[in-house]
CSV table of C-alpha atoms and ligand atoms in Angstrom, one decimal:
chain,number,residue,atom,x,y,z
A,28,MET,CA,149.4,134.8,60.4
A,29,THR,CA,146.7,135.3,63.0
A,30,THR,CA,148.2,133.9,66.2
A,31,ILE,CA,148.1,136.2,69.2
A,32,THR,CA,150.7,135.4,71.8
A,33,PRO,CA,149.8,136.9,75.2
A,34,THR,CA,153.0,138.3,76.6
A,35,SER,CA,151.9,139.0,80.2
A,36,LYS,CA,148.8,139.5,82.3
A,37,TRP,CA,147.5,143.1,82.2
A,38,HIS,CA,144.3,144.7,83.5
A,39,LYS,CA,141.1,142.8,82.9
A,40,ASN,CA,139.0,145.9,82.7
A,41,ILE,CA,139.7,149.6,82.0
A,42,LEU,CA,137.3,151.5,84.3
A,43,ASP,CA,139.4,154.5,85.3
A,44,LEU,CA,143.0,155.5,85.7
A,45,ASP,CA,143.1,155.4,89.5
A,46,ASN,CA,144.5,151.9,89.5
A,47,PHE,CA,147.0,152.6,86.7
A,48,THR,CA,150.7,152.7,87.5
A,49,ARG,CA,153.2,154.9,85.7
A,50,ALA,CA,154.4,151.7,84.0
A,51,ASP,CA,150.8,151.1,82.8
A,52,ILE,CA,150.6,154.5,81.3
A,53,ASP,CA,154.0,154.2,79.6
A,54,SER,CA,153.1,150.9,78.2
A,55,VAL,CA,149.9,152.3,76.7
A,56,MET,CA,151.9,155.2,75.2
A,57,GLN,CA,154.4,152.7,73.6
A,58,THR,CA,151.7,150.4,72.3
A,59,THR,CA,149.9,153.4,70.8
A,60,ASP,CA,153.2,154.3,69.0
A,61,ALA,CA,153.0,150.9,67.3
A,62,MET,CA,149.3,151.4,66.5
A,63,LYS,CA,150.0,154.8,64.9
A,64,GLU,CA,152.5,153.2,62.6
A,65,ILE,CA,149.7,150.9,61.4
A,66,MET,CA,147.4,153.8,60.8
A,67,GLN,CA,150.0,155.4,58.6
A,68,ARG,CA,150.2,152.4,56.3
A,69,ASP,CA,148.4,152.3,52.9
A,70,ILE,CA,146.4,149.3,54.0
A,71,ARG,CA,145.3,149.9,57.6
A,72,LYS,CA,144.5,146.4,58.6
A,73,VAL,CA,146.3,143.8,60.7
A,74,PRO,CA,145.1,140.4,61.9
A,75,ALA,CA,145.9,141.0,65.6
A,76,LEU,CA,142.3,140.5,66.9
A,77,ARG,CA,140.9,138.3,64.2
A,78,GLY,CA,138.2,136.1,65.7
A,79,LYS,CA,137.5,138.4,68.6
A,80,THR,CA,134.2,140.2,69.1
A,81,ILE,CA,134.0,143.8,70.5
A,82,ILE,CA,130.5,145.1,71.4
A,83,THR,CA,130.0,148.8,72.0
A,84,LEU,CA,127.0,149.3,74.3
A,85,PHE,CA,126.1,153.0,74.4
A,86,TYR,CA,123.3,154.4,76.5
A,87,GLU,CA,124.3,158.0,75.7
A,88,ALA,CA,125.2,159.9,72.6
A,89,SER,CA,128.7,159.8,71.3
A,90,THR,CA,130.6,160.5,68.0
A,91,ARG,CA,134.3,160.4,68.8
A,92,THR,CA,134.4,157.6,71.3
A,93,ARG,CA,132.0,155.1,69.7
A,94,VAL,CA,133.3,155.6,66.2
A,95,SER,CA,137.0,155.4,67.3
A,96,PHE,CA,136.4,152.2,69.2
A,97,GLU,CA,134.7,150.7,66.1
A,98,GLN,CA,137.4,151.9,63.8
A,99,ALA,CA,140.1,150.6,66.2
A,100,GLY,CA,138.5,147.2,66.4
A,101,LYS,CA,138.1,147.0,62.6
A,102,ILE,CA,141.7,147.9,61.9
A,103,LEU,CA,142.8,145.1,64.3
A,104,SER,CA,140.4,142.7,62.4
A,105,ALA,CA,138.0,142.2,65.3
A,106,ASP,CA,134.3,141.9,64.7
A,107,VAL,CA,132.6,145.0,66.0
A,108,ILE,CA,128.9,145.2,66.9
A,109,ASN,CA,127.3,148.4,68.0
A,110,VAL,CA,124.3,148.4,70.4
A,111,THR,CA,122.5,151.5,71.5
A,112,ALA,CA,119.8,151.8,74.2
A,113,GLN,CA,117.3,153.1,71.7
A,114,SER,CA,117.6,150.2,69.2
A,115,SER,CA,117.9,147.3,71.6
A,116,SER,CA,115.8,145.5,74.2
A,117,ILE,CA,117.0,148.1,76.8
A,118,SER,CA,114.2,150.2,75.4
A,119,LYS,CA,111.8,147.4,76.5
A,120,GLY,CA,113.1,147.6,80.1
A,121,GLU,CA,116.0,145.1,80.1
A,122,SER,CA,118.4,145.8,83.0
A,123,LEU,CA,122.1,146.6,82.5
A,124,ILE,CA,123.2,143.3,84.1
A,125,ASP,CA,120.8,141.3,81.9
A,126,THR,CA,121.9,143.1,78.8
A,127,GLY,CA,125.6,142.5,79.7
A,128,LYS,CA,125.0,138.8,80.3
A,129,THR,CA,123.0,138.6,77.0
A,130,LEU,CA,125.9,140.2,75.0
A,131,GLN,CA,128.4,138.0,76.7
A,132,ALA,CA,126.3,134.9,75.8
A,133,THR,CA,126.4,136.0,72.1
A,134,GLY,CA,130.2,135.9,72.3
A,135,ALA,CA,131.5,139.3,73.3
A,136,ASP,CA,135.2,139.4,74.3
A,137,ILE,CA,135.1,143.0,75.2
A,138,ILE,CA,132.1,145.2,76.1
A,139,VAL,CA,132.8,149.0,75.7
A,140,ILE,CA,130.1,150.8,77.7
A,141,ARG,CA,128.9,154.4,77.9
A,142,HIS,CA,126.2,155.1,80.5
A,143,PRO,CA,124.7,158.2,82.1
A,144,SER,CA,125.1,156.8,85.6
A,145,SER,CA,128.4,157.0,87.5
A,146,GLY,CA,129.5,153.4,88.4
A,147,ALA,CA,127.5,151.7,85.6
A,148,ALA,CA,130.7,150.3,84.0
A,149,TYR,CA,131.8,148.9,87.4
A,150,LEU,CA,128.4,147.2,87.9
A,151,LEU,CA,128.7,145.6,84.4
A,152,ALA,CA,132.3,144.5,85.1
A,153,GLN,CA,131.2,142.8,88.3
A,154,ASN,CA,128.6,140.8,86.5
A,155,VAL,CA,130.2,139.6,83.3
A,156,ASN,CA,133.4,137.5,82.6
A,157,CYS,CA,134.5,139.3,79.5
A,158,ASN,CA,136.6,142.5,79.5
A,159,VAL,CA,134.9,145.8,80.1
A,160,ILE,CA,136.1,149.2,79.0
A,161,ASN,CA,134.4,152.3,80.5
A,162,ALA,CA,133.7,154.7,77.6
A,163,GLY,CA,132.2,157.3,80.0
A,164,ASP,CA,130.0,156.8,83.1
A,165,GLY,CA,128.1,159.8,84.3
A,166,TRP,CA,130.3,162.4,85.9
A,167,HIS,CA,132.8,159.7,87.0
A,168,ALA,CA,135.4,158.5,84.5
A,169,HIS,CA,136.5,158.4,80.9
A,170,PRO,CA,139.8,156.6,81.0
A,171,SER,CA,140.4,156.2,77.2
A,172,GLN,CA,139.9,159.9,76.7
A,173,ALA,CA,142.5,160.7,79.4
A,174,LEU,CA,144.9,158.3,77.9
A,175,LEU,CA,144.5,159.8,74.4
A,176,ASP,CA,145.0,163.2,76.0
A,177,LEU,CA,148.2,162.1,77.6
A,178,TYR,CA,149.3,160.6,74.3
A,179,THR,CA,148.6,163.8,72.5
A,180,ILE,CA,150.6,165.8,75.1
A,181,ARG,CA,153.5,163.3,74.9
A,182,GLU,CA,153.5,163.5,71.0
A,183,LYS,CA,153.5,167.2,70.8
A,184,LEU,CA,155.7,168.2,73.8
A,185,LYS,CA,157.9,165.1,73.7
A,186,ARG,CA,157.5,164.5,77.4
A,187,LEU,CA,155.0,163.9,80.1
A,188,ASP,CA,157.2,165.1,83.0
A,189,ASN,CA,157.3,168.6,84.4
A,190,LEU,CA,154.1,169.9,83.0
A,191,LYS,CA,151.7,172.6,84.1
A,192,VAL,CA,148.3,171.6,82.9
A,193,THR,CA,145.3,173.9,83.4
A,194,LEU,CA,141.8,172.5,83.1
A,195,VAL,CA,139.1,175.2,82.6
A,196,GLY,CA,135.4,174.6,82.4
A,197,ASP,CA,132.7,172.5,83.9
A,198,VAL,CA,134.9,170.4,86.2
A,199,LEU,CA,132.0,169.4,88.4
A,200,HIS,CA,130.2,167.4,85.7
A,201,SER,CA,133.4,166.3,83.8
A,202,ARG,CA,134.4,162.6,83.7
A,203,VAL,CA,137.1,163.7,81.4
A,204,ALA,CA,138.6,166.0,84.1
A,205,ARG,CA,138.4,163.3,86.7
A,206,SER,CA,140.2,160.7,84.7
A,207,ASN,CA,142.7,163.2,83.5
A,208,ILE,CA,143.5,164.2,87.1
A,209,TRP,CA,144.4,160.6,88.0
A,210,GLY,CA,146.6,160.3,84.8
A,211,LEU,CA,148.3,163.7,85.2
A,212,LEU,CA,149.0,163.3,88.9
A,213,ASN,CA,150.6,159.9,88.0
A,214,VAL,CA,153.0,161.6,85.7
A,215,GLY,CA,153.8,164.3,88.3
A,216,ALA,CA,152.0,167.3,86.6
A,217,GLU,CA,151.2,170.6,88.3
A,218,ILE,CA,147.4,170.6,87.7
A,219,VAL,CA,145.3,173.8,88.1
A,220,LEU,CA,141.5,173.5,88.0
A,221,CYS,CA,139.5,176.6,87.0
A,222,ALA,CA,135.7,177.1,86.8
A,223,PRO,CA,132.9,179.1,88.3
A,224,PRO,CA,132.9,178.2,92.1
A,225,THR,CA,129.5,176.6,91.7
A,226,LEU,CA,131.1,174.1,89.2
A,227,LEU,CA,134.2,173.6,91.3
A,228,PRO,CA,133.6,173.3,95.0
A,229,LYS,CA,136.9,173.5,97.1
A,230,ILE,CA,136.1,170.0,98.5
A,231,PHE,CA,136.6,168.6,95.0
A,232,ILE,CA,140.3,168.2,95.3
A,233,GLU,CA,140.1,166.2,98.6
A,234,ALA,CA,139.1,163.2,96.4
A,235,TYR,CA,142.6,163.0,95.0
A,236,PRO,CA,145.3,162.0,97.5
A,237,HIS,CA,148.5,162.0,95.5
A,238,ASN,CA,151.4,161.2,97.8
A,239,GLY,CA,153.5,164.1,96.9
A,240,LYS,CA,153.5,163.3,93.1
A,241,GLY,CA,152.4,166.3,91.2
A,242,SER,CA,150.0,168.9,92.6
A,243,LEU,CA,146.3,169.8,92.3
A,244,THR,CA,145.1,173.3,93.1
A,245,ILE,CA,142.0,175.4,92.4
A,246,GLU,CA,142.2,178.9,90.9
A,247,TYR,CA,138.9,180.7,90.1
A,248,ASP,CA,140.5,183.5,88.1
A,249,VAL,CA,141.2,182.2,84.6
A,250,ASN,CA,143.9,184.7,83.8
A,251,LYS,CA,145.9,183.5,86.8
A,252,ALA,CA,145.1,179.8,86.1
A,253,VAL,CA,146.4,179.8,82.6
A,254,LYS,CA,149.6,181.8,83.4
A,255,ASP,CA,152.7,179.8,82.2
A,256,ALA,CA,150.6,176.7,81.4
A,257,ASP,CA,152.2,174.2,79.0
A,258,VAL,CA,148.7,172.8,78.3
A,259,ILE,CA,145.3,174.3,78.5
A,260,MET,CA,142.5,171.8,78.5
A,261,ALA,CA,139.1,173.4,78.0
A,262,LEU,CA,136.1,171.3,79.2
A,263,ARG,CA,132.7,171.2,77.7
A,264,LEU,CA,129.9,173.0,79.5
A,265,GLN,CA,127.7,170.0,80.0
A,266,THR,CA,124.3,171.5,79.5
A,267,GLU,CA,122.6,168.1,79.7
A,268,ARG,CA,123.9,167.6,83.3
A,269,GLN,CA,123.3,171.1,84.7
A,270,GLN,CA,121.0,171.7,87.6
A,271,SER,CA,119.4,175.1,87.8
A,272,GLY,CA,121.4,177.8,89.7
A,273,LEU,CA,124.9,176.4,89.0
A,274,LEU,CA,125.6,178.7,86.1
A,275,PRO,CA,125.3,182.4,85.5
A,276,SER,CA,124.1,183.1,81.9
A,277,LEU,CA,126.1,181.6,79.1
A,278,GLY,CA,127.2,185.1,78.2
A,279,GLU,CA,128.6,185.7,81.6
A,280,TYR,CA,130.3,182.3,81.7
A,281,SER,CA,132.0,183.0,78.3
A,282,GLU,CA,133.1,186.5,79.4
A,283,ARG,CA,134.8,185.2,82.6
A,284,TRP,CA,136.0,181.7,81.7
A,285,GLN,CA,136.2,181.3,77.9
A,286,ILE,CA,139.7,180.6,76.5
A,287,THR,CA,140.4,183.6,74.2
A,288,PRO,CA,143.4,184.5,72.1
A,289,LYS,CA,144.3,187.1,74.8
A,290,ARG,CA,144.2,184.5,77.6
A,291,LEU,CA,146.2,182.0,75.5
A,292,GLU,CA,149.0,184.6,75.3
A,293,LEU,CA,149.3,184.4,79.1
A,294,ALA,CA,150.4,180.7,78.9
A,295,LYS,CA,153.9,179.5,77.9
A,296,PRO,CA,155.0,180.0,74.3
A,297,GLY,CA,154.0,176.9,72.3
A,298,VAL,CA,151.1,176.1,74.7
A,299,MET,CA,148.8,173.3,73.6
A,300,LEU,CA,145.1,174.0,73.6
A,301,MET,CA,143.0,170.8,74.1
A,302,HIS,CA,139.3,170.1,74.2
A,303,PRO,CA,137.8,166.6,74.5
A,304,GLY,CA,134.9,167.6,72.2
A,305,PRO,CA,132.2,168.1,71.3
A,306,VAL,CA,133.1,171.8,71.4
A,307,ASN,CA,130.5,174.5,72.1
A,308,ARG,CA,132.2,177.1,69.9
A,309,GLY,CA,132.1,180.5,71.4
A,310,VAL,CA,131.4,179.2,74.9
A,311,GLU,CA,134.4,177.3,76.3
A,312,VAL,CA,136.7,178.4,73.6
A,313,SER,CA,136.5,181.3,71.2
A,314,SER,CA,135.6,180.0,67.8
A,315,GLU,CA,138.8,181.1,66.1
A,316,LEU,CA,140.9,179.2,68.5
A,317,VAL,CA,139.4,175.8,67.5
A,318,GLU,CA,141.5,175.8,64.3
A,319,HIS,CA,144.4,177.9,65.8
A,320,GLU,CA,148.0,176.7,65.5
A,321,SER,CA,148.0,175.9,69.3
A,322,SER,CA,144.9,173.8,69.0
A,323,VAL,CA,145.4,170.0,69.0
A,324,ILE,CA,141.7,169.1,69.0
A,325,GLU,CA,141.8,167.3,65.7
A,326,GLU,CA,145.0,165.4,66.8
A,327,GLN,CA,143.1,164.3,69.9
A,328,VAL,CA,140.5,162.7,67.8
A,329,LYS,CA,143.0,161.0,65.5
A,330,ASN,CA,145.0,159.7,68.5
A,331,GLY,CA,141.8,158.4,69.9
A,332,VAL,CA,141.7,155.7,67.3
A,333,ALA,CA,145.3,154.6,68.0
A,334,VAL,CA,145.0,154.7,71.8
A,335,ARG,CA,141.8,152.6,71.6
A,336,MET,CA,143.6,150.1,69.3
A,337,ALA,CA,146.2,149.9,72.0
A,338,LEU,CA,143.7,149.3,74.7
A,339,LEU,CA,141.8,146.6,72.8
A,340,TYR,CA,145.0,144.9,71.9
A,341,MET,CA,146.5,145.0,75.4
A,342,LEU,CA,143.3,143.6,77.0
A,343,LEU,CA,143.0,140.8,74.5
A,344,ALA,CA,146.6,140.0,73.4
A,345,GLY,CA,148.8,141.0,76.3
A,346,SER,CA,150.7,144.1,77.5
A,347,LYS,CA,153.2,144.3,74.7
A,348,PRO,CA,152.8,144.4,70.9
A,349,ASN,CA,153.5,141.1,69.2
A,350,GLU,CA,155.3,141.8,65.9
A,351,THR,CA,153.7,138.9,64.1
A,352,SER,CA,150.1,139.9,64.8
A,353,LEU,CA,150.8,143.5,63.8
A,354,ALA,CA,152.2,142.6,60.4
A,355,HIS,CA,150.0,143.1,57.4
A,356,SER,CA,147.1,140.6,57.1
B,4,LIG,N1,135.1,163.2,74.0
B,4,LIG,C1,134.0,162.4,73.9
B,4,LIG,O1,133.8,161.5,74.7
B,4,LIG,O2,133.3,162.7,72.7
B,4,LIG,P1,132.0,161.9,72.3
B,4,LIG,O3,130.9,162.2,73.3
B,4,LIG,O4,131.7,162.4,70.9
B,4,LIG,O5,132.3,160.4,72.3
């Protein structure tokens, strides 16, 4: 049976989490639970999105996000086409809008876009009729990453409420941090940001009005920032986006801000260590912690597939899983 019965209208595009309600987040979490069940079956294939076409349009390198969207689409029986800037007419100078319209004309139901410019996913969404998912735009947003991070926290700690979450690293250039801040504030988390002052200007937090829900503070001393944290989220040092003068040497950065076993001990017992990847081992996180019992870095990648299945499904089939379309094909 291949019928998809839309259950209710949901978001048309997923561009960031600033327009997500708590109910939206909970609904993604619950749909992801259903998708994880499919991933545990012997035959990981359901007909839910048969006949739908998903195009990934990547202007920047990616392993986790691109592969997991492809895998997610294939498990749901959608046709998935991957387009990169290097191998398409973008390399001949075609504009983003023209490329988007071309992909739409070929039959795309969803375009998943990654682009080095902040706002690119919004520009695309304004110029095509199909659904758009932002898979990372410049420094700005990476909503599917933040949702998979929330899912991984909920899975491990069995809750999203009353959390202290410390984000340590290159906050300035991090779209992962920005989307996580919206998501974590929404669930009422106490968020602490920690980085060298050049990578975390005090004005940063003024961009996040949060109406008394959760809190957002800056702490430049990493030992204080991680104290009693439920979750430590290390952020990648984005060497491709650095301007000169923002960083001391890598050695000094690691000495003062790296998450080490000693610093991990300052957090709550059972603390979760997260990293969106790719990890610069020995820079943001000491190498032995990547496989440490507190690390959920591999779970984040696994959950990335299930969360992206949920997002594709919710955009194309409605906000709630339909049992028929999630049965075996
Ligand atoms: N976390 C993340 O976006 O990883 P990729 O760049 O490999 O997609």
